[in-house]
């Protein structure tokens, strides 16, 4: 949100500056630049519903047929159905204030969600740009579900390899060794703790066993950070000289949990398949909304109140 606010303030300041110059050529060039920036945004907005549906069909074909993997498909259908529904209501119930009120509330809530989508995406791209320094003592590798209860998945493997790569690169650049902390307990459908399978995978990919510690109790991201913090303390490592690795779409939310338990550390994200990224980002976005549900609930109530005042005026 802070990044979006900063960008808007820069845009406003630049606009005022251009107007104060009062040079027709500069104003025309500025307007052309704004149009060039807005064209892809407008096109993306117009065709977003069809892009969501297209992406949803690809995910449905390539991944498991779960409710979570239907997200982009459902959103695309809703984006098409909402205008159609309100057009039909306005056609058969012209000048109906109740319909107008519901329509205004719906689109106001949609615009509110779009604002937070932009804030989330800005944060996502920021985590892709900012790179940690090669002076770390540890890296927490966040666990995820095992295949067949005992095998590291490609998704989880990518998290481990990103940490191993950073470790190797740091050794070359600063001659400083670092410890990898494999974090993940045993799920009800798993034959062993995730962290044990992760450790074996890391050793197989060239990480010395002596450079690996294990948290085999955590069940979620919050516990990954909390229990790994205790591992860090128990082994005399500097709490603030570390990083964590996960998938790129998960870095922003995981960083929030890290700070919640007192770890002021950055994350490195492994790449996600392009076709699956929109679905994954939406899941993360929803998870963040749910985490701050009281705030967003109050915001929606405020939107309804404002539209109610307009309705009765």
mmCIF file of C-alpha atoms in Angstrom:
data_model
loop_
_atom_site.group_PDB
_atom_site.id
_atom_site.type_symbol
_atom_site.label_atom_id
_atom_site.label_comp_id
_atom_site.label_asym_id
_atom_site.label_seq_id
_atom_site.Cartn_x
_atom_site.Cartn_y
_atom_site.Cartn_z
ATOM 1 C CA UNK A 1 0.000 0.000 0.000
ATOM 2 C CA UNK A 2 2.839 2.398 0.872
ATOM 3 C CA UNK A 3 4.420 1.752 -2.516
ATOM 4 C CA UNK A 4 1.144 2.480 -4.362
ATOM 5 C CA UNK A 5 0.662 5.685 -2.336
ATOM 6 C CA UNK A 6 4.247 6.752 -3.124
ATOM 7 C CA UNK A 7 3.780 6.094 -6.853
ATOM 8 C CA UNK A 8 0.515 8.077 -6.861
ATOM 9 C CA UNK A 9 2.180 10.992 -5.071
ATOM 10 C CA UNK A 10 5.036 10.953 -7.614
ATOM 11 C CA UNK A 11 2.500 10.926 -10.460
ATOM 12 C CA UNK A 12 0.563 13.828 -8.919
ATOM 13 C CA UNK A 13 3.756 15.822 -8.293
ATOM 14 C CA UNK A 14 4.986 15.221 -11.848
ATOM 15 C CA UNK A 15 1.613 16.248 -13.296
ATOM 16 C CA UNK A 16 1.601 19.499 -11.301
ATOM 17 C CA UNK A 17 5.197 20.181 -12.360
ATOM 18 C CA UNK A 18 4.349 19.659 -16.069
ATOM 19 C CA UNK A 19 1.333 21.990 -15.815
ATOM 20 C CA UNK A 20 3.401 24.657 -14.065
ATOM 21 C CA UNK A 21 5.976 24.607 -16.853
ATOM 22 C CA UNK A 22 3.121 25.580 -19.189
ATOM 23 C CA UNK A 23 5.007 24.427 -22.274
ATOM 24 C CA UNK A 24 2.732 22.984 -24.964
ATOM 25 C CA UNK A 25 5.388 20.579 -26.283
ATOM 26 C CA UNK A 26 6.160 19.217 -22.800
ATOM 27 C CA UNK A 27 2.437 18.829 -22.037
ATOM 28 C CA UNK A 28 1.817 16.993 -25.321
ATOM 29 C CA UNK A 29 4.772 14.664 -24.722
ATOM 30 C CA UNK A 30 3.535 14.016 -21.188
ATOM 31 C CA UNK A 31 0.023 13.217 -22.429
ATOM 32 C CA UNK A 32 1.437 10.851 -25.072
ATOM 33 C CA UNK A 33 3.473 9.092 -22.370
ATOM 34 C CA UNK A 34 0.359 8.736 -20.185
ATOM 35 C CA UNK A 35 -1.635 7.312 -23.102
ATOM 36 C CA UNK A 36 1.117 4.791 -23.872
ATOM 37 C CA UNK A 37 1.085 3.697 -20.223
ATOM 38 C CA UNK A 38 -2.711 3.553 -19.992
ATOM 39 C CA UNK A 39 -3.351 1.660 -23.244
ATOM 40 C CA UNK A 40 -2.012 -1.713 -21.978
ATOM 41 C CA UNK A 41 -3.727 -1.167 -18.614
ATOM 42 C CA UNK A 42 -7.092 -0.476 -20.288
ATOM 43 C CA UNK A 43 -6.702 -3.415 -22.698
ATOM 44 C CA UNK A 44 -5.750 -5.705 -19.829
ATOM 45 C CA UNK A 45 -8.801 -4.536 -17.876
ATOM 46 C CA UNK A 46 -11.153 -5.038 -20.844
ATOM 47 C CA UNK A 47 -9.880 -8.512 -21.668
ATOM 48 C CA UNK A 48 -9.084 -9.603 -18.094
ATOM 49 C CA UNK A 49 -12.198 -11.787 -17.858
ATOM 50 C CA UNK A 50 -11.266 -13.746 -20.984
ATOM 51 C CA UNK A 51 -7.630 -14.005 -19.850
ATOM 52 C CA UNK A 52 -8.768 -15.392 -16.494
ATOM 53 C CA UNK A 53 -10.993 -17.967 -18.198
ATOM 54 C CA UNK A 54 -8.204 -18.946 -20.597
ATOM 55 C CA UNK A 55 -5.759 -19.326 -17.695
ATOM 56 C CA UNK A 56 -8.326 -21.274 -15.672
ATOM 57 C CA UNK A 57 -8.799 -23.788 -18.480
ATOM 58 C CA UNK A 58 -5.012 -24.281 -18.767
ATOM 59 C CA UNK A 59 -4.645 -24.840 -15.007
ATOM 60 C CA UNK A 60 -7.619 -27.231 -15.038
ATOM 61 C CA UNK A 61 -5.988 -29.241 -17.813
ATOM 62 C CA UNK A 62 -2.486 -29.377 -16.309
ATOM 63 C CA UNK A 63 -3.146 -29.512 -12.558
ATOM 64 C CA UNK A 64 -5.438 -31.410 -10.193
ATOM 65 C CA UNK A 65 -9.170 -30.646 -10.425
ATOM 66 C CA UNK A 66 -9.387 -28.950 -7.033
ATOM 67 C CA UNK A 67 -11.491 -25.976 -5.987
ATOM 68 C CA UNK A 68 -8.357 -23.854 -5.579
ATOM 69 C CA UNK A 69 -7.311 -24.535 -9.167
ATOM 70 C CA UNK A 70 -10.699 -23.246 -10.359
ATOM 71 C CA UNK A 71 -10.100 -19.737 -8.993
ATOM 72 C CA UNK A 72 -9.115 -17.938 -12.199
ATOM 73 C CA UNK A 73 -11.876 -19.682 -14.164
ATOM 74 C CA UNK A 74 -14.538 -18.687 -11.602
ATOM 75 C CA UNK A 75 -13.260 -15.080 -11.418
ATOM 76 C CA UNK A 76 -13.296 -14.795 -15.224
ATOM 77 C CA UNK A 77 -16.888 -16.031 -15.393
ATOM 78 C CA UNK A 78 -17.976 -13.633 -12.618
ATOM 79 C CA UNK A 79 -16.306 -10.681 -14.372
ATOM 80 C CA UNK A 80 -18.393 -11.443 -17.466
ATOM 81 C CA UNK A 81 -21.616 -12.255 -15.629
ATOM 82 C CA UNK A 82 -21.728 -9.132 -13.422
ATOM 83 C CA UNK A 83 -22.134 -6.551 -16.231
ATOM 84 C CA UNK A 84 -24.516 -8.879 -18.080
ATOM 85 C CA UNK A 85 -26.651 -9.328 -14.951
ATOM 86 C CA UNK A 86 -26.860 -5.601 -14.214
ATOM 87 C CA UNK A 87 -27.604 -4.767 -17.861
ATOM 88 C CA UNK A 88 -30.511 -7.218 -17.784
ATOM 89 C CA UNK A 89 -31.797 -5.817 -14.486
ATOM 90 C CA UNK A 90 -31.566 -2.247 -15.775
ATOM 91 C CA UNK A 91 -33.335 -3.295 -18.976
ATOM 92 C CA UNK A 92 -36.267 -5.009 -17.268
ATOM 93 C CA UNK A 93 -36.316 -2.710 -14.213
ATOM 94 C CA UNK A 94 -35.369 0.703 -15.630
ATOM 95 C CA UNK A 95 -34.597 3.499 -13.153
ATOM 96 C CA UNK A 96 -34.998 1.136 -10.222
ATOM 97 C CA UNK A 97 -33.161 2.682 -7.267
ATOM 98 C CA UNK A 98 -32.628 -0.633 -5.495
ATOM 99 C CA UNK A 99 -30.911 -2.104 -8.571
ATOM 100 C CA UNK A 100 -28.810 1.061 -8.926
ATOM 101 C CA UNK A 101 -27.840 0.887 -5.258
ATOM 102 C CA UNK A 102 -26.790 -2.778 -5.486
ATOM 103 C CA UNK A 103 -24.878 -2.069 -8.716
ATOM 104 C CA UNK A 104 -23.023 0.879 -7.174
ATOM 105 C CA UNK A 105 -22.102 -1.122 -4.056
ATOM 106 C CA UNK A 106 -20.920 -4.056 -6.197
ATOM 107 C CA UNK A 107 -18.690 -1.940 -8.426
ATOM 108 C CA UNK A 108 -17.396 0.083 -5.457
ATOM 109 C CA UNK A 109 -16.350 -3.149 -3.722
ATOM 110 C CA UNK A 110 -14.794 -4.356 -6.970
ATOM 111 C CA UNK A 111 -12.758 -1.143 -7.282
ATOM 112 C CA UNK A 112 -11.706 -1.494 -3.644
ATOM 113 C CA UNK A 113 -10.452 -5.018 -4.314
ATOM 114 C CA UNK A 114 -8.649 -3.847 -7.460
ATOM 115 C CA UNK A 115 -6.788 -1.239 -5.386
ATOM 116 C CA UNK A 116 -5.528 -3.958 -3.037
ATOM 117 C CA UNK A 117 -4.673 -6.180 -5.996
ATOM 118 C CA UNK A 118 -2.417 -3.387 -7.306
ATOM 119 C CA UNK A 119 -0.850 -2.972 -3.852
ATOM 120 C CA UNK A 120 -0.237 -6.722 -3.633
ATOM 121 C CA UNK A 121 1.230 -6.929 -7.149
ATOM 122 C CA UNK A 122 3.501 -3.959 -6.431
ATOM 123 C CA UNK A 123 4.760 -5.771 -3.337
ATOM 124 C CA UNK A 124 5.209 -8.982 -5.342
ATOM 125 C CA UNK A 125 7.346 -7.232 -7.981
ATOM 126 C CA UNK A 126 9.295 -5.428 -5.259
ATOM 127 C CA UNK A 127 10.272 -8.786 -3.704
ATOM 128 C CA UNK A 128 11.488 -9.876 -7.155
ATOM 129 C CA UNK A 129 13.696 -6.794 -7.509
ATOM 130 C CA UNK A 130 15.215 -6.502 -4.020
ATOM 131 C CA UNK A 131 18.030 -9.020 -3.519
ATOM 132 C CA UNK A 132 19.547 -9.833 -0.103
ATOM 133 C CA UNK A 133 23.246 -9.316 0.572
ATOM 134 C CA UNK A 134 25.628 -12.281 0.676
ATOM 135 C CA UNK A 135 26.360 -12.033 4.410
ATOM 136 C CA UNK A 136 23.819 -14.457 5.877
ATOM 137 C CA UNK A 137 24.250 -17.069 8.580
ATOM 138 C CA UNK A 138 21.169 -19.123 7.759
ATOM 139 C CA UNK A 139 18.325 -19.708 5.303
ATOM 140 C CA UNK A 140 14.946 -21.078 6.371
ATOM 141 C CA UNK A 141 13.464 -23.308 3.654
ATOM 142 C CA UNK A 142 9.672 -23.377 4.019
ATOM 143 C CA UNK A 143 8.133 -26.809 3.571
ATOM 144 C CA UNK A 144 5.147 -27.908 1.500
ATOM 145 C CA UNK A 145 3.301 -31.168 0.904
ATOM 146 C CA UNK A 146 5.178 -34.319 -0.110
ATOM 147 C CA UNK A 147 4.182 -36.441 -3.113
ATOM 148 C CA UNK A 148 2.908 -39.896 -2.105
ATOM 149 C CA UNK A 149 3.701 -38.962 1.476
ATOM 150 C CA UNK A 150 7.489 -39.264 1.158
ATOM 151 C CA UNK A 151 8.783 -37.547 -2.005
ATOM 152 C CA UNK A 152 9.813 -33.902 -2.426
ATOM 153 C CA UNK A 153 7.659 -32.256 -5.102
ATOM 154 C CA UNK A 154 9.150 -30.084 -7.875
ATOM 155 C CA UNK A 155 7.613 -27.045 -6.126
ATOM 156 C CA UNK A 156 9.296 -27.876 -2.816
ATOM 157 C CA UNK A 157 12.487 -28.932 -4.576
ATOM 158 C CA UNK A 158 12.740 -25.520 -6.205
ATOM 159 C CA UNK A 159 12.685 -23.870 -2.763
ATOM 160 C CA UNK A 160 15.541 -26.087 -1.573
ATOM 161 C CA UNK A 161 17.610 -25.504 -4.709
ATOM 162 C CA UNK A 162 17.189 -21.720 -4.455
ATOM 163 C CA UNK A 163 18.573 -21.836 -0.902
ATOM 164 C CA UNK A 164 21.430 -24.152 -1.953
ATOM 165 C CA UNK A 165 22.289 -21.857 -4.866
ATOM 166 C CA UNK A 166 22.351 -18.774 -2.614
ATOM 167 C CA UNK A 167 24.544 -20.666 -0.125
ATOM 168 C CA UNK A 168 27.032 -21.661 -2.842
ATOM 169 C CA UNK A 169 27.096 -18.165 -4.342
ATOM 170 C CA UNK A 170 27.658 -16.556 -0.938
ATOM 171 C CA UNK A 171 30.598 -18.884 -0.277
ATOM 172 C CA UNK A 172 32.203 -17.752 -3.555
ATOM 173 C CA UNK A 173 31.467 -14.039 -3.073
ATOM 174 C CA UNK A 174 32.140 -13.520 0.642
ATOM 175 C CA UNK A 175 33.726 -16.817 1.759
ATOM 176 C CA UNK A 176 31.008 -16.984 4.431
ATOM 177 C CA UNK A 177 29.343 -20.332 5.148
ATOM 178 C CA UNK A 178 25.646 -20.524 5.963
ATOM 179 C CA UNK A 179 23.269 -23.052 7.462
ATOM 180 C CA UNK A 180 20.080 -24.286 5.776
ATOM 181 C CA UNK A 181 17.134 -24.886 8.100
ATOM 182 C CA UNK A 182 14.610 -27.330 6.637
ATOM 183 C CA UNK A 183 11.237 -26.447 8.135
ATOM 184 C CA UNK A 184 8.207 -28.724 7.992
ATOM 185 C CA UNK A 185 6.409 -31.241 10.187
ATOM 186 C CA UNK A 186 4.628 -34.447 9.263
ATOM 187 C CA UNK A 187 1.151 -34.201 7.767
ATOM 188 C CA UNK A 188 -1.584 -36.722 8.504
ATOM 189 C CA UNK A 189 -1.138 -38.267 5.046
ATOM 190 C CA UNK A 190 2.672 -38.244 5.102
ATOM 191 C CA UNK A 191 5.065 -41.061 6.043
ATOM 192 C CA UNK A 192 7.764 -38.756 7.458
ATOM 193 C CA UNK A 193 8.244 -35.081 8.349
ATOM 194 C CA UNK A 194 8.662 -32.796 5.353
ATOM 195 C CA UNK A 195 11.929 -31.479 6.776
ATOM 196 C CA UNK A 196 13.477 -34.973 6.830
ATOM 197 C CA UNK A 197 12.626 -35.504 3.157
ATOM 198 C CA UNK A 198 13.886 -31.985 2.409
ATOM 199 C CA UNK A 199 17.200 -32.679 4.153
ATOM 200 C CA UNK A 200 17.719 -35.857 2.119
ATOM 201 C CA UNK A 201 16.905 -33.927 -1.085
ATOM 202 C CA UNK A 202 19.404 -31.168 -0.194
ATOM 203 C CA UNK A 203 22.172 -33.692 0.558
ATOM 204 C CA UNK A 204 21.450 -35.424 -2.751
ATOM 205 C CA UNK A 205 21.923 -32.047 -4.454
ATOM 206 C CA UNK A 206 25.307 -31.343 -2.923
ATOM 207 C CA UNK A 207 24.592 -29.637 0.408
ATOM 208 C CA UNK A 208 26.802 -31.051 3.219
ATOM 209 C CA UNK A 209 24.785 -32.730 5.974
ATOM 210 C CA UNK A 210 26.725 -30.715 8.563
ATOM 211 C CA UNK A 211 25.277 -27.507 7.080
ATOM 212 C CA UNK A 212 21.644 -28.574 7.528
ATOM 213 C CA UNK A 213 19.412 -28.120 10.574
ATOM 214 C CA UNK A 214 15.835 -29.377 10.896
ATOM 215 C CA UNK A 215 12.540 -28.117 12.310
ATOM 216 C CA UNK A 216 10.244 -31.138 12.121
ATOM 217 C CA UNK A 217 7.251 -29.783 14.066
ATOM 218 C CA UNK A 218 5.768 -26.881 12.061
ATOM 219 C CA UNK A 219 2.404 -27.257 10.338
ATOM 220 C CA UNK A 220 2.018 -23.845 8.630
ATOM 221 C CA UNK A 221 4.021 -20.770 7.591
ATOM 222 C CA UNK A 222 3.632 -19.062 10.960
ATOM 223 C CA UNK A 223 5.015 -22.135 12.738
ATOM 224 C CA UNK A 224 7.771 -22.449 10.092
ATOM 225 C CA UNK A 225 9.051 -19.068 11.221
ATOM 226 C CA UNK A 226 8.369 -19.500 14.944
ATOM 227 C CA UNK A 227 9.950 -22.950 15.339
ATOM 228 C CA UNK A 228 12.849 -22.132 13.010
ATOM 229 C CA UNK A 229 13.548 -19.089 15.165
ATOM 230 C CA UNK A 230 14.054 -21.406 18.141
ATOM 231 C CA UNK A 231 16.401 -23.578 16.058
ATOM 232 C CA UNK A 232 18.386 -20.434 15.190
ATOM 233 C CA UNK A 233 18.625 -19.402 18.865
ATOM 234 C CA UNK A 234 19.574 -22.916 19.989
ATOM 235 C CA UNK A 235 22.456 -22.979 17.499
ATOM 236 C CA UNK A 236 23.805 -19.521 18.377
ATOM 237 C CA UNK A 237 23.070 -17.898 15.005
ATOM 238 C CA UNK A 238 22.296 -14.203 14.561
ATOM 239 C CA UNK A 239 18.501 -13.908 14.254
ATOM 240 C CA UNK A 240 18.667 -10.961 11.883
ATOM 241 C CA UNK A 241 21.334 -12.338 9.545
ATOM 242 C CA UNK A 242 19.213 -14.716 7.572
ATOM 243 C CA UNK A 243 16.821 -15.217 4.701
ATOM 244 C CA UNK A 244 13.985 -17.593 3.920
ATOM 245 C CA UNK A 245 13.155 -19.349 0.654
ATOM 246 C CA UNK A 246 9.770 -20.230 -0.738
ATOM 247 C CA UNK A 247 7.957 -19.827 -4.065
ATOM 248 C CA UNK A 248 7.985 -16.300 -5.471
ATOM 249 C CA UNK A 249 4.235 -15.775 -5.080
ATOM 250 C CA UNK A 250 4.479 -16.659 -1.363
ATOM 251 C CA UNK A 251 7.373 -14.373 -0.373
ATOM 252 C CA UNK A 252 5.287 -11.319 0.542
ATOM 253 C CA UNK A 253 2.923 -13.146 2.915
ATOM 254 C CA UNK A 254 5.714 -15.271 4.412
ATOM 255 C CA UNK A 255 7.709 -12.099 5.164
ATOM 256 C CA UNK A 256 4.759 -10.890 7.240
ATOM 257 C CA UNK A 257 4.898 -14.045 9.376
ATOM 258 C CA UNK A 258 8.680 -13.687 9.747
ATOM 259 C CA UNK A 259 8.308 -10.183 11.135
ATOM 260 C CA UNK A 260 5.428 -11.315 13.333
ATOM 261 C CA UNK A 261 7.746 -13.697 15.214
ATOM 262 C CA UNK A 262 10.607 -11.176 15.331
ATOM 263 C CA UNK A 263 12.678 -12.204 12.315
ATOM 264 C CA UNK A 264 13.500 -9.104 10.280
ATOM 265 C CA UNK A 265 14.615 -11.104 7.244
ATOM 266 C CA UNK A 266 13.929 -11.029 3.511
ATOM 267 C CA UNK A 267 12.829 -13.872 1.297
ATOM 268 C CA UNK A 268 13.990 -15.348 -1.987
ATOM 269 C CA UNK A 269 11.394 -16.862 -4.272
ATOM 270 C CA UNK A 270 11.805 -19.760 -6.653
ATOM 271 C CA UNK A 271 10.120 -19.311 -10.013
ATOM 272 C CA UNK A 272 6.565 -20.527 -10.563
ATOM 273 C CA UNK A 273 5.318 -21.869 -13.890
ATOM 274 C CA UNK A 274 3.880 -18.936 -15.839
ATOM 275 C CA UNK A 275 0.565 -20.681 -16.473
ATOM 276 C CA UNK A 276 0.072 -21.323 -12.734
ATOM 277 C CA UNK A 277 1.281 -17.928 -11.456
ATOM 278 C CA UNK A 278 -2.068 -16.037 -11.793
ATOM 279 C CA UNK A 279 -3.866 -18.742 -9.817
ATOM 280 C CA UNK A 280 -1.135 -18.830 -7.163
ATOM 281 C CA UNK A 281 -1.109 -15.026 -6.781
ATOM 282 C CA UNK A 282 -4.886 -14.938 -6.366
ATOM 283 C CA UNK A 283 -4.675 -17.571 -3.638
ATOM 284 C CA UNK A 284 -2.075 -15.504 -1.816
ATOM 285 C CA UNK A 285 -4.144 -12.354 -2.300
ATOM 286 C CA UNK A 286 -7.221 -14.037 -0.795
ATOM 287 C CA UNK A 287 -5.136 -15.367 2.110
ATOM 288 C CA UNK A 288 -3.888 -11.827 2.845
ATOM 289 C CA UNK A 289 -7.439 -10.438 2.687
ATOM 290 C CA UNK A 290 -8.629 -13.116 5.132
ATOM 291 C CA UNK A 291 -5.713 -12.368 7.471
ATOM 292 C CA UNK A 292 -6.930 -8.735 7.710
ATOM 293 C CA UNK A 293 -10.634 -9.587 7.465
ATOM 294 C CA UNK A 294 -11.748 -7.161 10.213
ATOM 295 C CA UNK A 295 -10.165 -4.194 8.431
ATOM 296 C CA UNK A 296 -11.661 -5.132 5.058
ATOM 297 C CA UNK A 297 -15.058 -5.887 6.616
ATOM 298 C CA UNK A 298 -15.120 -2.362 8.101
ATOM 299 C CA UNK A 299 -14.093 -0.924 4.723
ATOM 300 C CA UNK A 300 -16.962 -2.747 2.966
ATOM 301 C CA UNK A 301 -19.411 -1.496 5.621
ATOM 302 C CA UNK A 302 -18.125 2.048 4.985
ATOM 303 C CA UNK A 303 -18.663 1.575 1.228
ATOM 304 C CA UNK A 304 -22.248 0.453 1.883
ATOM 305 C CA UNK A 305 -22.876 3.423 4.202
ATOM 306 C CA UNK A 306 -21.529 5.937 1.651
ATOM 307 C CA UNK A 307 -23.661 4.436 -1.121
ATOM 308 C CA UNK A 308 -26.665 4.422 1.235
ATOM 309 C CA UNK A 309 -26.231 8.153 1.894
ATOM 310 C CA UNK A 310 -26.073 8.773 -1.855
ATOM 311 C CA UNK A 311 -29.140 6.560 -2.318
ATOM 312 C CA UNK A 312 -31.323 8.453 0.187
ATOM 313 C CA UNK A 313 -30.122 11.923 -0.842
#
